[in-house]
PDB file of C-alpha atoms and ligand atoms in Angstrom:
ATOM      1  CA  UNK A 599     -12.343 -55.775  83.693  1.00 91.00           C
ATOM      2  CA  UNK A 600     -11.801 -52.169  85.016  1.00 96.00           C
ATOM      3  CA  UNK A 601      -9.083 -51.169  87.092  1.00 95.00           C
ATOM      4  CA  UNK A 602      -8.292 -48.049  89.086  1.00 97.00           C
ATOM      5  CA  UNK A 603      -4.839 -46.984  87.788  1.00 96.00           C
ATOM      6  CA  UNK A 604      -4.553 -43.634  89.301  1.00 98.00           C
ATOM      7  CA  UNK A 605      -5.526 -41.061  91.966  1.00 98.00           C
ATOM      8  CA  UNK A 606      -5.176 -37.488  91.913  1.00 98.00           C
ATOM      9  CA  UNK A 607      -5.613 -34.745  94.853  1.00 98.00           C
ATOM     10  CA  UNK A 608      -6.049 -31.757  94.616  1.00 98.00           C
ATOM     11  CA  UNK A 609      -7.437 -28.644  96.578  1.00 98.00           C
ATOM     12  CA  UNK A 610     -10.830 -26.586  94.731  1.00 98.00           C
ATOM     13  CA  UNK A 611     -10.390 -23.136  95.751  1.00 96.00           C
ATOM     14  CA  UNK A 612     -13.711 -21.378  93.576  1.00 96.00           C
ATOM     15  CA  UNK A 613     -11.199 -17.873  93.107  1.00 97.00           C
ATOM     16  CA  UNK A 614      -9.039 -20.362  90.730  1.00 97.00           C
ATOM     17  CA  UNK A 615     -12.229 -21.106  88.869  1.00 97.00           C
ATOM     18  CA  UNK A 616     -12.777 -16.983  88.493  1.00 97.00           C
ATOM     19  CA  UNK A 617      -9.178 -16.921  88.058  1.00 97.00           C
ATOM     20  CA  UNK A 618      -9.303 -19.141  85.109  1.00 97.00           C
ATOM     21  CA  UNK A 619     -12.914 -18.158  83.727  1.00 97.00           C
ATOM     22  CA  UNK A 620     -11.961 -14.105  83.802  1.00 97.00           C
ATOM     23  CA  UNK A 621      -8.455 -14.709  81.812  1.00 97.00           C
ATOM     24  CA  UNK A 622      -6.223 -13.586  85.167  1.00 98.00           C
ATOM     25  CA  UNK A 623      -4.128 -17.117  84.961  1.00 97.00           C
ATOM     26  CA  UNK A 624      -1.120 -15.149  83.951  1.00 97.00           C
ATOM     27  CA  UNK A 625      -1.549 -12.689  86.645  1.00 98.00           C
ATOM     28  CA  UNK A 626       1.694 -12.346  89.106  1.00 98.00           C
ATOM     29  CA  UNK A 627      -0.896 -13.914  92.038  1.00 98.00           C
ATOM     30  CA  UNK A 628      -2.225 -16.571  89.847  1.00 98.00           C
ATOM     31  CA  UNK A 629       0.950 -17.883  87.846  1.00 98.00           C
ATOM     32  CA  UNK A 630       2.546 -19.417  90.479  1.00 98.00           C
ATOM     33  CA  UNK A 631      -1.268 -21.928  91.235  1.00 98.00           C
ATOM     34  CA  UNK A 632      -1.356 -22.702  87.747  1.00 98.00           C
ATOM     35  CA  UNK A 633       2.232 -23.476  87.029  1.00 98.00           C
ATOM     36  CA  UNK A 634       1.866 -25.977  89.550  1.00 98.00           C
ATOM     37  CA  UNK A 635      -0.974 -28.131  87.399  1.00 98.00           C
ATOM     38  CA  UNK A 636       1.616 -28.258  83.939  1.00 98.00           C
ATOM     39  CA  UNK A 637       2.776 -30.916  84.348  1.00 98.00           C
ATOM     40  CA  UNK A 638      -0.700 -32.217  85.340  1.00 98.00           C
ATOM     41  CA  UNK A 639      -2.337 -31.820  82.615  1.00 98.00           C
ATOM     42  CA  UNK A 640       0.426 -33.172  80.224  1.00 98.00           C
ATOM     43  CA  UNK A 641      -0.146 -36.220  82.504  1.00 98.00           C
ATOM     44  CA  UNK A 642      -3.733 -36.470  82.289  1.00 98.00           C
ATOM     45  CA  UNK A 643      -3.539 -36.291  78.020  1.00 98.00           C
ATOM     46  CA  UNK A 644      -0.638 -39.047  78.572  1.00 98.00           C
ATOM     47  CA  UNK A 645      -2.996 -41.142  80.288  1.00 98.00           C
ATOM     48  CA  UNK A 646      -6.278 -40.478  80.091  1.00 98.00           C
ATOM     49  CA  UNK A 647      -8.869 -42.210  81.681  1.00 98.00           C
ATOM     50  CA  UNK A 648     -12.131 -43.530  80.196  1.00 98.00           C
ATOM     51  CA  UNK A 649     -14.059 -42.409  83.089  1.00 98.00           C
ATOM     52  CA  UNK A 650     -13.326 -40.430  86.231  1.00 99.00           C
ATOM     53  CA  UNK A 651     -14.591 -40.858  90.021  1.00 99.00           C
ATOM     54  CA  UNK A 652     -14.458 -37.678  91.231  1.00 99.00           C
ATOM     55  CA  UNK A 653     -15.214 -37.410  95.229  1.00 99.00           C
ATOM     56  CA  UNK A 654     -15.804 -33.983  96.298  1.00 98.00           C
ATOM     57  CA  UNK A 655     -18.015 -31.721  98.263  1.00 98.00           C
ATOM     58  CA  UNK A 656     -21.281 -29.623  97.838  1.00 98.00           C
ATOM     59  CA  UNK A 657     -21.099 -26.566  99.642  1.00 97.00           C
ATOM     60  CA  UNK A 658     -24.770 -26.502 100.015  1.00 95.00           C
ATOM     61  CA  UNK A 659     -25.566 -25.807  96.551  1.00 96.00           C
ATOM     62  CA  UNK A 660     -26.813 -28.791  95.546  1.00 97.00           C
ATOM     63  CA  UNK A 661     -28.273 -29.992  99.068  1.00 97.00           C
ATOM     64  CA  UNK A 662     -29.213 -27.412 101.766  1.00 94.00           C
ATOM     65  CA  UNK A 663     -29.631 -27.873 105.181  1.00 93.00           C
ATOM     66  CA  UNK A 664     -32.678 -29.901 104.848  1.00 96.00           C
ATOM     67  CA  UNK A 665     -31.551 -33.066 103.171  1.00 95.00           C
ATOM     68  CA  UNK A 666     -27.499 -34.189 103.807  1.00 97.00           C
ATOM     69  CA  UNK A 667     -26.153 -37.351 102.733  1.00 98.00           C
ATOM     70  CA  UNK A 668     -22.741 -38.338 104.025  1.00 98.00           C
ATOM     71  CA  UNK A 669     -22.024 -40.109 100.685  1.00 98.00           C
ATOM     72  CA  UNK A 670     -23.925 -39.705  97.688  1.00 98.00           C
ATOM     73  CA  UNK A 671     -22.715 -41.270  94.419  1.00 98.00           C
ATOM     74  CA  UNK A 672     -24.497 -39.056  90.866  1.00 98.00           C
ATOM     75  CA  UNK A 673     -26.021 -41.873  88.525  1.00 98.00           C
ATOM     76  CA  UNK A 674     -27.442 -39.362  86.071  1.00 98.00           C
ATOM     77  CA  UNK A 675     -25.850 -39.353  82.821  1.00 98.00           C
ATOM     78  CA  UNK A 676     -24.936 -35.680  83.026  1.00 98.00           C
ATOM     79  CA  UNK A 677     -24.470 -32.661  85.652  1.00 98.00           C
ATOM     80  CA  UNK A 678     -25.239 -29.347  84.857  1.00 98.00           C
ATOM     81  CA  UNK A 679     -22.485 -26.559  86.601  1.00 98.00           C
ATOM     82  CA  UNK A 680     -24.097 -24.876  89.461  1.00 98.00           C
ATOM     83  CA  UNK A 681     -25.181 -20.935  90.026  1.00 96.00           C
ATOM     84  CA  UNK A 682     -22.893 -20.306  92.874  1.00 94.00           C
ATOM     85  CA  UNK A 683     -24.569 -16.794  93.025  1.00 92.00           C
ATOM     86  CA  UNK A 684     -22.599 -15.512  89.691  1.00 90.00           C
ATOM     87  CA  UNK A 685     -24.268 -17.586  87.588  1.00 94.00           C
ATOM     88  CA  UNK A 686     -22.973 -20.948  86.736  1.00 97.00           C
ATOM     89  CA  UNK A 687     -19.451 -20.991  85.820  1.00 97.00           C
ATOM     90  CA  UNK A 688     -18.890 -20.896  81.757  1.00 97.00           C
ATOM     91  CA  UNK A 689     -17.600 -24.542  81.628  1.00 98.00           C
ATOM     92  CA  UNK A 690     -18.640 -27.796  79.719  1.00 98.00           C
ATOM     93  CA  UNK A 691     -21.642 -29.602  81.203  1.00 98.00           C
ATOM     94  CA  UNK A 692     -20.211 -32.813  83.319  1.00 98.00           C
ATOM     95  CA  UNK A 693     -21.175 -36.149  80.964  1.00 98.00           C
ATOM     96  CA  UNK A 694     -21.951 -38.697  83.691  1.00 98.00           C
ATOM     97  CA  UNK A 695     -21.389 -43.194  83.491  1.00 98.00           C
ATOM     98  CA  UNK A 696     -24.930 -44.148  84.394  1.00 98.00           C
ATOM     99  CA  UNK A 697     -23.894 -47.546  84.188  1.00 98.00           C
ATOM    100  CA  UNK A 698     -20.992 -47.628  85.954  1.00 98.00           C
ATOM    101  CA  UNK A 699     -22.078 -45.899  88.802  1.00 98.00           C
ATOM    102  CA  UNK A 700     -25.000 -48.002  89.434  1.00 98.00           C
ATOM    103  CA  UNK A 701     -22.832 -51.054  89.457  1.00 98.00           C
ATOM    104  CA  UNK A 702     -20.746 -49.165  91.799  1.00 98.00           C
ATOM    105  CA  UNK A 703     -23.814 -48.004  94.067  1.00 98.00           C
ATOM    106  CA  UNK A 704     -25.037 -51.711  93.859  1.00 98.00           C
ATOM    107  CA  UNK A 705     -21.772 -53.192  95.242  1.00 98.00           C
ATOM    108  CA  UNK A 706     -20.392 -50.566  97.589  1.00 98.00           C
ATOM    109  CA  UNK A 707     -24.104 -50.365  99.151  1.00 98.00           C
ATOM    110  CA  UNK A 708     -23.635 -54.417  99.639  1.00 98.00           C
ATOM    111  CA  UNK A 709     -20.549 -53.850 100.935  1.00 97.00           C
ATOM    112  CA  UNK A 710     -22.254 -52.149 103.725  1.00 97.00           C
ATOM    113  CA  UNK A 711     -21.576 -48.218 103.025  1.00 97.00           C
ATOM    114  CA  UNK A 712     -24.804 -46.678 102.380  1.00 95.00           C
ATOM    115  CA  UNK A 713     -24.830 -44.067  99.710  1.00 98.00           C
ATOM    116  CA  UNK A 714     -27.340 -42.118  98.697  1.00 98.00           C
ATOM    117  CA  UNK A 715     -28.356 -42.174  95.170  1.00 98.00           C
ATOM    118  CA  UNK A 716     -28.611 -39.232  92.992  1.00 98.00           C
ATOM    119  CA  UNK A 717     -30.061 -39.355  89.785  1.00 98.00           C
ATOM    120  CA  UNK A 718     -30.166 -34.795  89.423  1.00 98.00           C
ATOM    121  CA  UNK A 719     -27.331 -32.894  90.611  1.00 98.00           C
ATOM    122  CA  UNK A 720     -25.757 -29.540  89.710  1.00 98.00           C
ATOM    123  CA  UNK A 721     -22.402 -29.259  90.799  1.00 98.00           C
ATOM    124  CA  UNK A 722     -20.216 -26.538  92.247  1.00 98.00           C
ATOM    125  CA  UNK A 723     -16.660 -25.258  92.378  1.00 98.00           C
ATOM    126  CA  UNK A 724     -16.123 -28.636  94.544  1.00 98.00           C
ATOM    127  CA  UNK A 725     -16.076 -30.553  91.023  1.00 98.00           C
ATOM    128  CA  UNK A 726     -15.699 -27.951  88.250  1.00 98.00           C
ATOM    129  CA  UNK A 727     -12.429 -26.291  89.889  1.00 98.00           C
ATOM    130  CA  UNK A 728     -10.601 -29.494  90.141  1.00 98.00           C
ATOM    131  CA  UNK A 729     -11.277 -30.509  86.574  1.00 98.00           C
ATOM    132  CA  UNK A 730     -10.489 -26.713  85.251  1.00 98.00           C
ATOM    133  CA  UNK A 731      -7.313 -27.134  87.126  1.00 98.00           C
ATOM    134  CA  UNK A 732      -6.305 -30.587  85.925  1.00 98.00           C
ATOM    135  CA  UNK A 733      -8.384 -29.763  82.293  1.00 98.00           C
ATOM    136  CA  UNK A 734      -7.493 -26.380  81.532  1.00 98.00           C
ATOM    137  CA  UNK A 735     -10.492 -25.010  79.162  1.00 98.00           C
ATOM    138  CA  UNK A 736     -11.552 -27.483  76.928  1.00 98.00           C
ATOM    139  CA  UNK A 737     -14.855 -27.124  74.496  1.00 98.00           C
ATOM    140  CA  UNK A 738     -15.879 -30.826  76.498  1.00 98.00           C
ATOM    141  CA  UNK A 739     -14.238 -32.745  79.838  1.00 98.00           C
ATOM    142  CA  UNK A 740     -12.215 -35.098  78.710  1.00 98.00           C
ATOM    143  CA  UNK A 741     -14.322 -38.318  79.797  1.00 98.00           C
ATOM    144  CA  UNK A 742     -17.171 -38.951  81.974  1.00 98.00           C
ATOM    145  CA  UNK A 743     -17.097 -38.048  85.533  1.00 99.00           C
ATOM    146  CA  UNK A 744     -19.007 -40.318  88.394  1.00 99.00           C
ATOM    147  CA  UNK A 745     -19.607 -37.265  90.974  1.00 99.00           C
ATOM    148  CA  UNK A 746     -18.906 -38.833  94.339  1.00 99.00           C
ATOM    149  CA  UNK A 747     -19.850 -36.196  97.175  1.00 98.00           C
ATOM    150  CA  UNK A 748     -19.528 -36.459 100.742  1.00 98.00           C
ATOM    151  CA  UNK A 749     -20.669 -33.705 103.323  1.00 98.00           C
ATOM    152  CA  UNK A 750     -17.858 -32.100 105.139  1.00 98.00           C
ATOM    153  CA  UNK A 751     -19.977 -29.112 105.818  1.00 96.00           C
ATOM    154  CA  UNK A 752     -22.332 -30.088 108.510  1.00 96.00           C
ATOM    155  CA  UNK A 753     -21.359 -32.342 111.227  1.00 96.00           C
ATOM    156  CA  UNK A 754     -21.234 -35.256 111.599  1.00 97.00           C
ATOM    157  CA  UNK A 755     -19.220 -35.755 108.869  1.00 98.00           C
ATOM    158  CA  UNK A 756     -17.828 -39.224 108.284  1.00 98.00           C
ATOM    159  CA  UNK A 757     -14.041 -40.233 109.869  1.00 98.00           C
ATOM    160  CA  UNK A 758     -11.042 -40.338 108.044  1.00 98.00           C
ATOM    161  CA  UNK A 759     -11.248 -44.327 108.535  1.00 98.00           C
ATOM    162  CA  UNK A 760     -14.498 -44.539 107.343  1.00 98.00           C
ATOM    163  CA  UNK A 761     -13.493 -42.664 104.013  1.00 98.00           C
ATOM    164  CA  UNK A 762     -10.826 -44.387 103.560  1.00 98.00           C
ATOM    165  CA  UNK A 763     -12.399 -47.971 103.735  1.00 98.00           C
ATOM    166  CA  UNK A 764     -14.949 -46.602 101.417  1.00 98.00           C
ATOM    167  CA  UNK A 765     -12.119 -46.149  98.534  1.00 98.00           C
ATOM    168  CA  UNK A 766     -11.266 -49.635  99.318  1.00 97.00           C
ATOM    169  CA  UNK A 767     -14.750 -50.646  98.804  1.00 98.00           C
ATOM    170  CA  UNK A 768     -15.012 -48.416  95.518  1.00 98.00           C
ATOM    171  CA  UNK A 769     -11.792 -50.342  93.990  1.00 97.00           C
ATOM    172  CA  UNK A 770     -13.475 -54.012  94.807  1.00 97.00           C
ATOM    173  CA  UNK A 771     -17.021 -52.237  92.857  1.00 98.00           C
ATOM    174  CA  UNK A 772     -14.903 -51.280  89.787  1.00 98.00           C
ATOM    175  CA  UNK A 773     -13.239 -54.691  90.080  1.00 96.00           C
ATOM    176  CA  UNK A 774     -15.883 -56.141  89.797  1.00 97.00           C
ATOM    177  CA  UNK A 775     -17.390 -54.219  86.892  1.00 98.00           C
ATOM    178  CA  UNK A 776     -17.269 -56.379  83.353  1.00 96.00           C
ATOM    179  CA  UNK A 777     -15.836 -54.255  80.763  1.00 97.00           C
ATOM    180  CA  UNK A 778     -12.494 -52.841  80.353  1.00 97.00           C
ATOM    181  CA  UNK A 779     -12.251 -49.460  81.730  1.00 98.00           C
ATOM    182  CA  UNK A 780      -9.287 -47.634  82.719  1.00 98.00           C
ATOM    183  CA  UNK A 781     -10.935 -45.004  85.470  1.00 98.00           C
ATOM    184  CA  UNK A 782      -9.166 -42.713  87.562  1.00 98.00           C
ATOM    185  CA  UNK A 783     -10.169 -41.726  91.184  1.00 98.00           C
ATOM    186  CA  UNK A 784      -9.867 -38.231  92.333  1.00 99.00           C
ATOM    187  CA  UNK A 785      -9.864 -36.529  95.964  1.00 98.00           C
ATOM    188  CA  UNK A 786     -10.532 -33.142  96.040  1.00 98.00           C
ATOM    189  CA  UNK A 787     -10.608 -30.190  98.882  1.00 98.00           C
ATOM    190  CA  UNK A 788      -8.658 -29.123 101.372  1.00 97.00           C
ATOM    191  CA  UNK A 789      -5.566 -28.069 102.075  1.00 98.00           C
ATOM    192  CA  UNK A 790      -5.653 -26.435 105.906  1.00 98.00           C
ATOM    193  CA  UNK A 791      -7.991 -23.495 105.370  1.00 98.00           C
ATOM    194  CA  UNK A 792     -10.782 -21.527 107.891  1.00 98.00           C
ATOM    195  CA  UNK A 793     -13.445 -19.379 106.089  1.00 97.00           C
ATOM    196  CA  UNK A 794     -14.609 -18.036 109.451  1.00 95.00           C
ATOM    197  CA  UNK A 795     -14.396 -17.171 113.296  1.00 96.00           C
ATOM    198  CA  UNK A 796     -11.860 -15.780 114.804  1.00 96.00           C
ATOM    199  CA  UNK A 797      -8.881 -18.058 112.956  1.00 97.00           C
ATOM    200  CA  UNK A 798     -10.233 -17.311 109.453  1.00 98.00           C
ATOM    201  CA  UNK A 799      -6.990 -17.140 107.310  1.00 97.00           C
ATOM    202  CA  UNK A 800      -5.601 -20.091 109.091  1.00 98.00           C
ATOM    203  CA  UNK A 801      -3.001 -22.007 107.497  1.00 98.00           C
ATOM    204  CA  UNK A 802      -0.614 -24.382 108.274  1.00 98.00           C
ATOM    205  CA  UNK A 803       2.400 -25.521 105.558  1.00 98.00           C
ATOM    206  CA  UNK A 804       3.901 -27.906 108.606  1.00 98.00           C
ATOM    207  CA  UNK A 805       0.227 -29.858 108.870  1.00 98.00           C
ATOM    208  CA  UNK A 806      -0.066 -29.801 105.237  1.00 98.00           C
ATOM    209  CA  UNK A 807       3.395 -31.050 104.222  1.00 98.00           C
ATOM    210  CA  UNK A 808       2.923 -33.800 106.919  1.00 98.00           C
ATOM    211  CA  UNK A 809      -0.227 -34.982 105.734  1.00 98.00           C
ATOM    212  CA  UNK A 810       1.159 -35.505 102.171  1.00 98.00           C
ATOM    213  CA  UNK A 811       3.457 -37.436 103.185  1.00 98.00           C
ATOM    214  CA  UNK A 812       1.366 -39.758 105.462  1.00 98.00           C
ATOM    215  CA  UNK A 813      -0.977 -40.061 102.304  1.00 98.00           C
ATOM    216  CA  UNK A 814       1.866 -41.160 100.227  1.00 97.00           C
ATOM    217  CA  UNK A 815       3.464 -43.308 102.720  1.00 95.00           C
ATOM    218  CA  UNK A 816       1.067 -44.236 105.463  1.00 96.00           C
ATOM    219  CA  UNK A 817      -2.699 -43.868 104.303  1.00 97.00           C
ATOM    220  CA  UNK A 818      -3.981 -46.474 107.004  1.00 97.00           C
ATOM    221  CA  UNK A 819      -2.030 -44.814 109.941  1.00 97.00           C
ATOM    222  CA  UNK A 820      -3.421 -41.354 108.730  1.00 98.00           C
ATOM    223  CA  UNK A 821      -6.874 -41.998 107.809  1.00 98.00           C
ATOM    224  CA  UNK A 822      -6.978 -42.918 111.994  1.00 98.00           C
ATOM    225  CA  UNK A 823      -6.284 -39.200 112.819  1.00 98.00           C
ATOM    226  CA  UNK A 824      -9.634 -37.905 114.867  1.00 98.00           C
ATOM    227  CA  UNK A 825     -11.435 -34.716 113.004  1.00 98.00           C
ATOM    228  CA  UNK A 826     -10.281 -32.866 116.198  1.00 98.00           C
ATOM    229  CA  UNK A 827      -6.898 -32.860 114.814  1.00 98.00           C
ATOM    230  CA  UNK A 828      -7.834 -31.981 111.668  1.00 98.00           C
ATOM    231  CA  UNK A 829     -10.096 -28.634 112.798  1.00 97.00           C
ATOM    232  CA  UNK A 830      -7.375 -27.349 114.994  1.00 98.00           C
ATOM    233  CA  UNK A 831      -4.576 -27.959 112.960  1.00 98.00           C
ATOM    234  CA  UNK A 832      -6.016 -27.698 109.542  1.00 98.00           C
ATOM    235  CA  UNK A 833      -8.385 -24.912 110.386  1.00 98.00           C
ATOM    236  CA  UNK A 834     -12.304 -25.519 110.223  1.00 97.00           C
ATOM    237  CA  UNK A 835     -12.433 -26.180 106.757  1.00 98.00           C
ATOM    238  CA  UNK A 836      -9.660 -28.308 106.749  1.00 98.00           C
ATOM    239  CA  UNK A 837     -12.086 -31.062 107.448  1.00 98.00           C
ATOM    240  CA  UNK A 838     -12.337 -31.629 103.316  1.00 98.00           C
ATOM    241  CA  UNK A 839      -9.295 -33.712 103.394  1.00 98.00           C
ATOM    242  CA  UNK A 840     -11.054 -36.369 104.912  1.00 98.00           C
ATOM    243  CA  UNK A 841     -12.245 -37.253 100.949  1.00 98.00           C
ATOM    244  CA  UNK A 842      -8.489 -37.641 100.027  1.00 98.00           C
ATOM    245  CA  UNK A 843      -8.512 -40.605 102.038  1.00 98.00           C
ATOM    246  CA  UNK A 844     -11.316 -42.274  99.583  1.00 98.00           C
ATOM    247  CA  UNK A 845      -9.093 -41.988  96.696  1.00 98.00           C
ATOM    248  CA  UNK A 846      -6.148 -43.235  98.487  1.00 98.00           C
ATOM    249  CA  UNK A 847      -8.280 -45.570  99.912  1.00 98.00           C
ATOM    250  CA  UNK A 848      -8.700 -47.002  96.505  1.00 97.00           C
ATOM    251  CA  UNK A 849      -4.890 -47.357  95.883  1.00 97.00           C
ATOM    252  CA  UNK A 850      -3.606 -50.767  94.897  1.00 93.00           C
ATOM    253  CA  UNK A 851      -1.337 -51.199  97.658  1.00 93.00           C
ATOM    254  CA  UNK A 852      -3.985 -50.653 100.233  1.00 93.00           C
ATOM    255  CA  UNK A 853      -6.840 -52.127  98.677  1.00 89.00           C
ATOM    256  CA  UNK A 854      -5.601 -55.008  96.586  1.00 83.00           C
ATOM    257  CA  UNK A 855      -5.683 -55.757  93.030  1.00 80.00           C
ATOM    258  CA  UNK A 856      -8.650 -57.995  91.493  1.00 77.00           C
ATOM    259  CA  UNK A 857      -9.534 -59.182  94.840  1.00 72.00           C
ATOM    260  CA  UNK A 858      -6.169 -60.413  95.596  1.00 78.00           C
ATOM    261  CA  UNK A 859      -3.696 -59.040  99.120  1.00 79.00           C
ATOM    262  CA  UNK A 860      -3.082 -55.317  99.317  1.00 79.00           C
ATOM    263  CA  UNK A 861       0.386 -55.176  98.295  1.00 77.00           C
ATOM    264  CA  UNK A 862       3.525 -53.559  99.904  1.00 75.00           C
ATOM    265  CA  UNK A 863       4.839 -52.028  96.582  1.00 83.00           C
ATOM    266  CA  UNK A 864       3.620 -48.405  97.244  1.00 87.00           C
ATOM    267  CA  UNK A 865       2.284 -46.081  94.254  1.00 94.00           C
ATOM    268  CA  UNK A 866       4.222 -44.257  92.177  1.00 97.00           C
ATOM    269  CA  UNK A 867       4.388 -40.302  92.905  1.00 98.00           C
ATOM    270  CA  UNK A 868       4.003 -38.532  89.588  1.00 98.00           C
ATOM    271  CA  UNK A 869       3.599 -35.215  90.715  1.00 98.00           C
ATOM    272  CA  UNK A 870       3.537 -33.182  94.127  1.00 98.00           C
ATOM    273  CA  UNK A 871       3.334 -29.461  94.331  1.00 98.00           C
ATOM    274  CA  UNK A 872       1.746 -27.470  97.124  1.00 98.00           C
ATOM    275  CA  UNK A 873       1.342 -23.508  97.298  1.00 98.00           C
ATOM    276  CA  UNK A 874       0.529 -20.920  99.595  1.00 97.00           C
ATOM    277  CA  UNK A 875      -2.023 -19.162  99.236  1.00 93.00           C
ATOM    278  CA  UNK A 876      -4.638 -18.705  96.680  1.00 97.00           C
ATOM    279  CA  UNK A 877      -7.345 -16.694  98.004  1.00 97.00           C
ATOM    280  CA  UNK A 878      -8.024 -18.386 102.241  1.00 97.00           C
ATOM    281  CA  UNK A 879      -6.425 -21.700 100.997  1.00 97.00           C
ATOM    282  CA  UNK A 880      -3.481 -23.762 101.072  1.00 98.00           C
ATOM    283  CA  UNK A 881      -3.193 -25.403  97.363  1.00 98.00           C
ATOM    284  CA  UNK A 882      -1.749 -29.136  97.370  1.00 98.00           C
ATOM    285  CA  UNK A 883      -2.013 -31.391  94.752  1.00 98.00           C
ATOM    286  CA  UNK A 884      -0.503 -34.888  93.880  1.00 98.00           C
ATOM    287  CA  UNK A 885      -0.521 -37.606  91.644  1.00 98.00           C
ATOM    288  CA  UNK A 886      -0.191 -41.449  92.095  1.00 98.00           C
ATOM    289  CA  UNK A 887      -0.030 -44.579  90.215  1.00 97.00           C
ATOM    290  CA  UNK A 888      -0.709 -47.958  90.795  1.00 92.00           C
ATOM    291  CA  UNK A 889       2.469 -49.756  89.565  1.00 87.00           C
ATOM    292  CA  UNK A 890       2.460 -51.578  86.932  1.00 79.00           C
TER     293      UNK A 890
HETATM  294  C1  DHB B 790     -12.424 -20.977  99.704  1.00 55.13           C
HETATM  295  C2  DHB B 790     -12.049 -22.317  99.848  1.00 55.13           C
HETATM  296  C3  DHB B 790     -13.000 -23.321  99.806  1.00 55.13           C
HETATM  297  O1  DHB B 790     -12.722 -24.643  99.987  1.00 55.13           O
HETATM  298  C4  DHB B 790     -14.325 -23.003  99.580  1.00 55.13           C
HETATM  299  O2  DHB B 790     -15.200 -24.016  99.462  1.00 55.13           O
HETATM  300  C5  DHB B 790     -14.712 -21.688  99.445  1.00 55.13           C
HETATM  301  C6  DHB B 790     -13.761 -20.657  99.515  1.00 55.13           C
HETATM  302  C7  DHB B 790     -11.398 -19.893  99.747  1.00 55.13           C
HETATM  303  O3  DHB B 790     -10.214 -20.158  99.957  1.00 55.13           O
HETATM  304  O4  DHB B 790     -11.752 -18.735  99.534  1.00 55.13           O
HETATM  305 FE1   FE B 791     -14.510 -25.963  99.917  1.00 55.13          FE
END
């Protein structure tokens, strides 16, 4: 059977991916981001995954204004990187699960979450940044990657409870799925950050620091906070961290293990670092484990 074993967080900022792509990662500005993902990426070649769910958001490069699904799950069997307006970024080509995320669309969707199904996607710094950052620069990702993307750009985008039911959903589907597959969920965007308006610059290390620590230690309670909260405090584009709550969502403690009672036994923090700034945006990341 597969089994989620892990979730990772971690904030996309597309200046890392230029950061990374241009050879400035030892830069005085840039150390300091990178450093942070080390021990990361030892982590991830400890334990890799055979396949990765990787919930993040389009920044209207792969849907514009006139189409917008809240949640829409990529079934293709591979994403190409998107022309952000530099061209696309000089990274591997994402290999997709076909099958696995059509068992996943087939049981979330009868779980009652309607997802959109996307069989041709490009994908932006949303997906590629996170995997650069946990990744580094290989010649080819290091498994496949189920794109999961939710709009956080135009409103209404979905509540923090409603994400973070869906991850519960999402580890019943993978459950549920017949073949032995060790996958990893990630949550991606965020921390506080405002591109625009007068508050552009915005960000808060007290918001931030809390919310970490609510994911770690009190997911449900959190994933209850109104996006009000979230705009003021975490600045306009703040909103992203709403898709943190899917992969915590997914968390054995919260969500149970092979259809059994969530447990109380929380997960296991491998890794929490957060830094301010790179370019308009706080940088947090974190890794959990289900125990064992
Ligand atoms: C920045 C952050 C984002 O999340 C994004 O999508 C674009 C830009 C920034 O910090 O510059
Ligand atoms: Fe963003």
């Amino acid at each position: 059977m597969a089994n989620i074993t892990a979730s990772v967080y971690t904030s996309h900022v597309p200046a890392i991916g230029a950061a990374l792509d241009l050879g400035k990662s030892h830069e005085p500005y840039w150390q300091p981001v990178f450093k942070g993902y080390d021990d990361s990426k030892q982590w991830l070649q400890e334990n890799k995954p055979d396949v990765i769910i990787l919930v993040f958001n389009d920044h209207a490069t792969a849907f514009s204004l006139e189409m917008i699904p809240t949640f829409a799950i990529g079934c293709a069997a591979s994403f190409a990187p998107a022309d952000e307006g530099w061209g696309p970024r000089p990274v591997p080509v994402v290999q997709g699960h076909p099958e696995l995320a059509a068992h996943i669309a087939q049981s979330v969707i009868q779980q009652d979450f309607d997802l959109t199904i996307v069989n041709k996607m490009d994908v932006d710094h949303g997906l590629t940044v996170p995997l650069s950052l946990m990744c580094g620069q290989p010649q080819a990702w290091p498994c496949p990657v189920i794109p999961f993307a939710v709009n956080v750009v135009q409103y209404p985008a979905p509540s923090g409870r409603r994400c973070f039911m869906l991850g519960q959903a999402i580890r019943r589907a993978v459950e549920s799925y017949d073949r032995p597959l060790k996958v990893q969920i990630w949550g991606t965007g965020g921390m506080s950050h405002q591109l625009q308006g007068p508050r552009a610059g915005l960000i808060n290390k007290d918001f931030d620091n809390a919310f970490l620590d609510r994911l770690i230690a009190d997911p449900e309670g959190l994933s209850r906070m109104p996006h009000i909260d979230y705009v003021r405090e975490a600045g306009s584009e703040g909103i992203e961290l709403v898709m943190w709550l899917i992969a915590r969502g997914a968390m054995s403690d919260v969500a149970g293990e092979k259809g059994g009672a969530a447990s109380s036994v929380p997960p296991i923090v491998k890794h929490r670092f957060y830094h301010v700034p790179a370019s308009n945006t706080a940088v947090g990341h974190l890794i959990l484990e289900n125990p064992t």
